[in-house]
C-alpha cells in the first residue's frame, strides 16, 4: 500500500507541477524561483484565492469519499495551517504522508510575494513559485485536527 501511495504521490506532483505557468499574472521579478530562506514562518499572509478540489477518479476516492466531502477549511484555518507548517524534503512527504484525493489550492501573498499553494487533506502543504516547489508537513497539534489523515496513517 505504501508503494502505491508513493507512486501516486510522485505522479500527482509531476502532473501538478506540469500544469502550466501558475504565475502568468505576476511581474517578471516575482516570477523567479524561490529559495528556502525566503519562506519563513509567521509571515504576513493574505489569501488571494482558495478553492477545494476532489479527484473522484482517484483509486483512493472510495476509501475517503465521505471524509473528503465533509472536509472543509475556512480562511482562518488556512492561514493557521500556513503559519504552523514545518519545512520538509520532498522525499519525506512522498514516503510518510498520504496523498489524498482532496485538497485546497489557490494563491496567497506571503510578505507581498505571490505563491501558489496546495493543502492536501493528508496533512501537507506545497508552496510553489516559478519552477520551485517547497514541501511542508502539518504535524503541529494545533493544526492536525484540520486534516483527514496525518503522518504514517493508512
Coordinates of N, CA and C in Angstrom, one line a residue:
X1 N 0.8 -1.2 0.0 CA 0.0 0.0 0.0 C 0.9 1.3 0.0
X2 N 2.0 1.2 0.8 CA 2.9 2.4 0.8 C 3.5 2.6 -0.6
X3 N 3.8 1.6 -1.3 CA 4.4 1.7 -2.6 C 3.4 2.4 -3.6
X4 N 2.2 2.0 -3.5 CA 1.1 2.6 -4.3 C 1.0 4.1 -4.0
X5 N 1.0 4.4 -2.7 CA 0.8 5.8 -2.2 C 2.0 6.6 -2.7
X6 N 3.2 6.0 -2.7 CA 4.4 6.8 -3.1 C 4.3 7.0 -4.6
X7 N 3.9 6.0 -5.4 CA 3.8 6.2 -6.8 C 2.7 7.2 -7.2
X8 N 1.6 7.2 -6.5 CA 0.5 8.2 -6.8 C 1.0 9.6 -6.4
X9 N 1.7 9.6 -5.2 CA 2.2 10.9 -4.8 C 3.2 11.5 -5.9
X10 N 4.1 10.7 -6.4 CA 5.0 11.1 -7.4 C 4.3 11.6 -8.7
X11 N 3.3 10.8 -9.1 CA 2.5 11.2 -10.3 C 1.8 12.5 -10.1
X12 N 1.2 12.6 -8.9 CA 0.4 13.8 -8.5 C 1.3 15.0 -8.6
X13 N 2.5 14.9 -8.0 CA 3.4 16.0 -8.0 C 3.9 16.4 -9.4
X14 N 4.1 15.4 -10.3 CA 4.5 15.7 -11.6 C 3.4 16.3 -12.4
X15 N 2.2 15.8 -12.3 CA 1.1 16.4 -13.0 C 0.8 17.8 -12.5
X16 N 0.9 18.0 -11.2 CA 0.6 19.3 -10.6 C 1.6 20.3 -11.0
X17 N 2.9 19.9 -11.0 CA 3.9 20.9 -11.4 C 4.0 21.2 -12.9
X18 N 3.4 20.3 -13.7 CA 3.4 20.5 -15.1 C 2.1 21.2 -15.6
X19 N 1.3 21.7 -14.7 CA 0.0 22.2 -15.1 C 0.1 23.6 -15.7
X20 N 1.3 24.1 -16.1 CA 1.4 25.4 -16.8 C 2.0 26.4 -15.9
X21 N 2.1 27.6 -16.5 CA 2.6 28.7 -15.8 C 1.6 29.3 -14.7
X22 N 1.9 29.0 -13.5 CA 1.0 29.3 -12.4 C 1.0 30.8 -12.1
X23 N 2.1 31.5 -12.5 CA 2.3 32.8 -12.2 C 2.3 33.8 -13.4
X24 N 1.4 33.5 -14.3 CA 1.4 34.3 -15.5 C 1.0 35.8 -15.3
X25 N 0.3 36.0 -14.2 CA -0.1 37.4 -13.9 C 0.9 38.1 -13.0
X26 N 2.0 37.5 -12.7 CA 3.0 38.1 -11.7 C 4.1 38.8 -12.5
X27 N 4.6 39.9 -12.0 CA 5.6 40.6 -12.7 C 6.9 39.7 -12.8
X28 N 7.7 40.0 -13.8 CA 8.9 39.1 -14.0 C 9.8 39.0 -12.8
X29 N 10.0 40.1 -12.0 CA 10.8 40.0 -10.8 C 10.3 39.0 -9.8
X30 N 8.9 38.9 -9.7 CA 8.3 38.0 -8.8 C 8.2 36.5 -9.3
X31 N 8.5 36.4 -10.6 CA 8.4 35.1 -11.2 C 9.6 34.2 -11.1
X32 N 10.6 34.7 -10.5 CA 11.9 33.9 -10.3 C 11.6 32.8 -9.2
X33 N 12.5 31.8 -9.3 CA 12.3 30.7 -8.3 C 12.5 31.2 -6.9
X34 N 11.9 30.5 -6.0 CA 12.0 30.9 -4.6 C 13.2 30.1 -3.9
X35 N 13.7 30.7 -2.9 CA 14.7 30.0 -2.1 C 14.1 29.7 -0.7
X36 N 14.7 28.7 -0.1 CA 14.2 28.3 1.3 C 14.3 29.5 2.2
X37 N 15.3 30.3 2.1 CA 15.4 31.5 3.0 C 14.3 32.5 2.9
X38 N 13.6 32.5 1.7 CA 12.6 33.4 1.5 C 11.3 33.0 2.2
X39 N 11.2 31.8 2.6 CA 10.0 31.3 3.3 C 10.2 31.1 4.7
X40 N 9.6 32.0 5.5 CA 9.7 31.9 7.0 C 8.3 31.7 7.6
X41 N 8.3 31.3 8.8 CA 7.0 31.1 9.5 C 6.5 32.5 10.0
X42 N 5.2 32.6 10.2 CA 4.6 33.8 10.7 C 4.7 35.0 9.8
X43 N 4.8 34.8 8.5 CA 4.8 35.9 7.6 C 3.4 36.6 7.6
X44 N 3.4 37.7 6.9 CA 2.1 38.3 6.7 C 1.5 37.6 5.5
X45 N 0.3 36.9 5.8 CA -0.3 36.1 4.8 C -1.6 36.6 4.4
X46 N -1.9 36.7 3.1 CA -3.2 37.1 2.6 C -3.6 36.1 1.6
X47 N -4.8 35.6 1.7 CA -5.3 34.6 0.7 C -6.0 35.4 -0.4
X48 N -5.4 35.1 -1.6 CA -6.0 35.8 -2.8 C -7.1 34.9 -3.4
X49 N -6.9 33.6 -3.4 CA -7.9 32.7 -3.9 C -7.7 31.3 -3.3
X50 N -8.8 30.7 -2.9 CA -8.7 29.3 -2.4 C -9.9 28.5 -2.9
X51 N -9.7 27.3 -3.4 CA -10.8 26.5 -3.8 C -10.5 25.1 -3.5
X52 N -11.5 24.4 -3.1 CA -11.4 22.9 -2.8 C -11.5 22.1 -4.0
X53 N -10.7 21.1 -4.1 CA -10.7 20.2 -5.3 C -10.8 18.7 -4.7
X54 N -11.6 17.9 -5.4 CA -11.6 16.5 -5.0 C -11.5 15.7 -6.3
X55 N -10.6 14.7 -6.3 CA -10.4 13.9 -7.5 C -11.2 12.6 -7.3
X56 N -12.4 12.6 -7.8 CA -13.3 11.4 -7.7 C -12.9 10.3 -8.5
X57 N -11.9 10.5 -9.4 CA -11.4 9.3 -10.2 C -10.2 8.6 -9.6
X58 N -9.8 9.2 -8.4 CA -8.7 8.6 -7.7 C -9.0 7.2 -7.2
X59 N -8.0 6.3 -7.2 CA -8.2 5.0 -6.6 C -8.5 5.0 -5.1
X60 N -8.2 6.1 -4.5 CA -8.5 6.2 -3.0 C -9.8 6.9 -2.8
X61 N -10.5 7.4 -3.8 CA -11.8 8.1 -3.6 C -12.8 7.3 -2.7
X62 N -13.0 6.0 -3.1 CA -13.9 5.2 -2.3 C -13.6 5.2 -0.9
X63 N -12.4 5.0 -0.5 CA -12.0 4.9 0.9 C -12.1 6.3 1.6
X64 N -12.0 7.4 0.9 CA -12.0 8.7 1.6 C -13.1 9.6 1.1
X65 N -14.1 9.0 0.4 CA -15.2 9.9 -0.2 C -15.9 10.7 0.8
X66 N -16.4 10.0 1.8 CA -17.2 10.7 2.8 C -16.4 11.7 3.6
X67 N -15.3 11.4 4.1 CA -14.4 12.3 4.8 C -14.0 13.5 3.9
X68 N -13.7 13.2 2.6 CA -13.3 14.2 1.7 C -14.4 15.2 1.4
X69 N -15.6 14.7 1.3 CA -16.8 15.5 1.0 C -17.0 16.4 2.2
X70 N -16.8 15.9 3.4 CA -17.1 16.7 4.6 C -15.9 17.6 5.0
X71 N -14.7 17.4 4.5 CA -13.6 18.2 4.8 C -13.7 19.6 4.3
X72 N -13.6 20.6 5.3 CA -13.7 22.0 4.9 C -12.7 22.8 5.7
X73 N -12.1 23.8 5.0 CA -11.2 24.7 5.7 C -11.7 26.1 5.4
X74 N -11.7 27.0 6.4 CA -12.0 28.4 6.1 C -10.7 29.2 6.0
X75 N -10.8 30.5 5.8 CA -9.7 31.3 5.6 C -8.8 31.4 6.8
X76 N -9.4 31.4 8.0 CA -8.6 31.5 9.2 C -7.8 30.2 9.4
X77 N -8.5 29.1 9.1 CA -7.8 27.8 9.3 C -6.6 27.6 8.3
X78 N -6.9 28.1 7.0 CA -5.8 28.0 6.0 C -4.6 28.9 6.5
X79 N -4.8 30.0 7.0 CA -3.7 30.9 7.5 C -3.0 30.2 8.6
X80 N -3.8 29.6 9.6 CA -3.2 29.0 10.7 C -2.3 27.8 10.2
X81 N -2.8 27.0 9.3 CA -2.0 25.9 8.7 C -0.7 26.4 8.1
X82 N -0.8 27.5 7.3 CA 0.4 28.0 6.7 C 1.4 28.6 7.7
X83 N 0.9 29.2 8.7 CA 1.8 29.7 9.8 C 2.5 28.6 10.6
X84 N 1.8 27.5 10.8 CA 2.4 26.4 11.6 C 3.0 25.3 10.8
X85 N 3.2 25.4 9.6 CA 3.8 24.4 8.7 C 5.2 24.2 9.1
X86 N 5.8 23.0 8.8 CA 7.2 22.6 9.1 C 7.8 22.2 7.8
X87 N 9.0 22.8 7.4 CA 9.7 22.5 6.2 C 10.1 21.1 6.2
X88 N 9.9 20.4 5.0 CA 10.3 19.0 4.9 C 10.9 18.9 3.5
X89 N 11.7 17.8 3.3 CA 12.2 17.5 2.0 C 11.1 16.7 1.2
X90 N 11.1 16.8 -0.1 CA 10.0 16.2 -0.9 C 9.9 14.7 -0.6
X91 N 11.1 14.0 -0.4 CA 11.0 12.6 -0.2 C 10.3 12.2 1.2
X92 N 10.4 13.1 2.2 CA 9.7 12.9 3.4 C 8.2 12.9 3.2
X93 N 7.7 13.8 2.4 CA 6.3 13.9 2.1 C 5.9 12.6 1.3
X94 N 6.6 12.3 0.3 CA 6.3 11.1 -0.5 C 6.3 9.9 0.2
X95 N 7.2 9.7 1.2 CA 7.4 8.5 1.9 C 6.5 8.3 3.2
X96 N 6.1 9.4 3.8 CA 5.4 9.4 5.1 C 4.0 10.0 5.1
X97 N 3.5 10.5 4.0 CA 2.2 11.1 4.1 C 1.3 10.6 3.0
X98 N 0.1 10.4 3.3 CA -0.9 10.0 2.2 C -1.2 11.2 1.4
X99 N -1.2 11.0 0.1 CA -1.7 12.0 -0.9 C -3.2 11.7 -1.1
X100 N -4.1 12.4 -0.4 CA -5.5 12.1 -0.5 C -6.1 12.8 -1.7
X101 N -7.2 12.3 -2.2 CA -7.8 12.9 -3.4 C -8.6 14.2 -3.1
X102 N -8.3 14.9 -2.0 CA -9.0 16.1 -1.7 C -8.0 17.1 -1.2
X103 N -8.0 18.3 -1.7 CA -7.1 19.4 -1.4 C -7.6 20.7 -1.6
X104 N -7.0 21.7 -1.0 CA -7.3 23.1 -1.3 C -6.1 23.7 -2.1
X105 N -6.4 24.5 -3.1 CA -5.4 25.1 -3.9 C -5.8 26.6 -4.1
X106 N -4.8 27.4 -4.4 CA -5.0 28.8 -4.8 C -3.8 29.6 -4.7
X107 N -4.0 30.9 -4.5 CA -2.9 31.8 -4.4 C -2.9 32.6 -3.1
X108 N -1.7 32.8 -2.6 CA -1.6 33.6 -1.4 C -0.5 34.6 -1.6
X109 N -0.5 35.6 -0.8 CA 0.6 36.6 -0.7 C 1.3 36.3 0.6
X110 N 2.6 36.1 0.6 CA 3.5 35.9 1.8 C 4.4 37.1 1.7
X111 N 4.2 38.0 2.7 CA 5.1 39.2 2.7 C 5.1 39.9 1.3
X112 N 3.9 40.0 0.7 CA 3.7 40.7 -0.6 C 4.3 40.0 -1.8
X113 N 4.6 38.7 -1.7 CA 5.1 37.9 -2.8 C 4.0 36.8 -3.1
X114 N 3.6 36.7 -4.3 CA 2.6 35.8 -4.7 C 3.1 34.3 -4.8
X115 N 2.4 33.4 -4.2 CA 2.7 31.9 -4.3 C 1.5 31.2 -4.6
X116 N 1.7 30.0 -5.3 CA 0.6 29.1 -5.4 C 0.7 28.1 -4.3
X117 N -0.4 27.7 -3.7 CA -0.4 26.8 -2.6 C -1.3 25.6 -2.8
X118 N -0.9 24.5 -2.2 CA -1.8 23.3 -2.2 C -1.8 22.8 -0.7
X119 N -2.9 22.6 -0.1 CA -3.0 22.0 1.2 C -3.8 20.7 1.0
X120 N -3.0 19.6 1.1 CA -3.6 18.2 0.9 C -4.3 17.8 2.2
X121 N -5.4 17.1 2.1 CA -6.1 16.5 3.3 C -5.2 15.5 4.0
X122 N -4.1 15.0 3.4 CA -3.2 14.1 4.0 C -2.2 14.8 4.9
X123 N -2.4 16.1 5.2 CA -1.6 16.9 6.2 C -0.3 17.4 5.7
X124 N -0.3 17.8 4.5 CA 0.9 18.5 4.0 C 0.6 19.7 3.1
X125 N 1.6 20.6 2.9 CA 1.4 21.8 2.1 C 2.5 21.8 1.1
X126 N 2.2 22.3 -0.1 CA 3.2 22.6 -1.1 C 3.1 24.1 -1.5
X127 N 4.1 24.9 -1.4 CA 4.2 26.2 -1.9 C 5.0 26.3 -3.1
X128 N 4.5 26.9 -4.2 CA 5.2 26.9 -5.5 C 5.3 28.3 -6.0
X129 N 6.4 28.6 -6.7 CA 6.7 29.8 -7.4 C 7.6 29.5 -8.5
X130 N 7.3 29.9 -9.7 CA 8.1 29.6 -10.8 C 8.2 28.0 -10.9
X131 N 9.4 27.5 -11.1 CA 9.6 26.1 -11.2 C 10.0 25.4 -9.9
X132 N 9.9 26.2 -8.8 CA 10.3 25.7 -7.5 C 9.1 25.3 -6.6
X133 N 9.2 24.1 -6.0 CA 8.2 23.7 -5.0 C 8.9 23.5 -3.7
X134 N 8.2 24.0 -2.6 CA 8.7 23.7 -1.3 C 7.6 22.9 -0.6
X135 N 8.0 21.9 0.2 CA 7.1 21.0 0.9 C 7.2 21.2 2.4
X136 N 6.0 21.1 3.0 CA 5.8 21.3 4.4 C 4.9 20.3 5.0
X137 N 5.2 19.8 6.2 CA 4.3 18.9 6.9 C 3.4 19.8 7.8
X138 N 2.3 19.2 8.3 CA 1.4 19.8 9.2 C 1.1 18.9 10.4
X139 N 2.1 18.7 11.2 CA 2.0 17.8 12.3 C 1.8 18.5 13.6
X140 N 1.9 19.8 13.6 CA 1.6 20.6 14.8 C 0.2 20.2 15.4
X141 N 0.2 19.9 16.7 CA -1.1 19.5 17.3 C -2.3 20.6 17.1
X142 N -1.9 21.8 17.0 CA -2.9 22.9 16.8 C -3.6 22.8 15.4
X143 N -2.9 22.2 14.4 CA -3.5 22.2 13.1 C -3.8 20.7 12.6
X144 N -3.3 19.7 13.3 CA -3.5 18.3 12.9 C -5.0 18.0 12.8
X145 N -5.8 18.7 13.6 CA -7.3 18.5 13.6 C -7.9 18.9 12.3
X146 N -7.2 19.7 11.5 CA -7.8 20.1 10.2 C -7.7 19.1 9.1
X147 N -7.0 18.0 9.3 CA -6.7 17.1 8.2 C -7.4 15.7 8.4
X148 N -7.6 15.0 7.3 CA -8.3 13.7 7.4 C -7.3 12.6 7.9
X149 N -6.0 12.7 7.4 CA -5.0 11.8 7.9 C -3.8 12.6 8.3
X150 N -2.9 11.9 9.0 CA -1.6 12.5 9.3 C -0.5 11.6 9.0
X151 N 0.7 12.0 9.4 CA 1.9 11.2 9.1 C 1.8 9.7 9.5
X152 N 2.1 8.8 8.6 CA 2.1 7.4 8.9 C 0.7 6.7 8.9
X153 N -0.3 7.5 8.8 CA -1.7 6.8 8.9 C -1.9 6.2 7.5
X154 N -2.6 5.1 7.6 CA -3.0 4.4 6.3 C -4.5 4.4 6.2

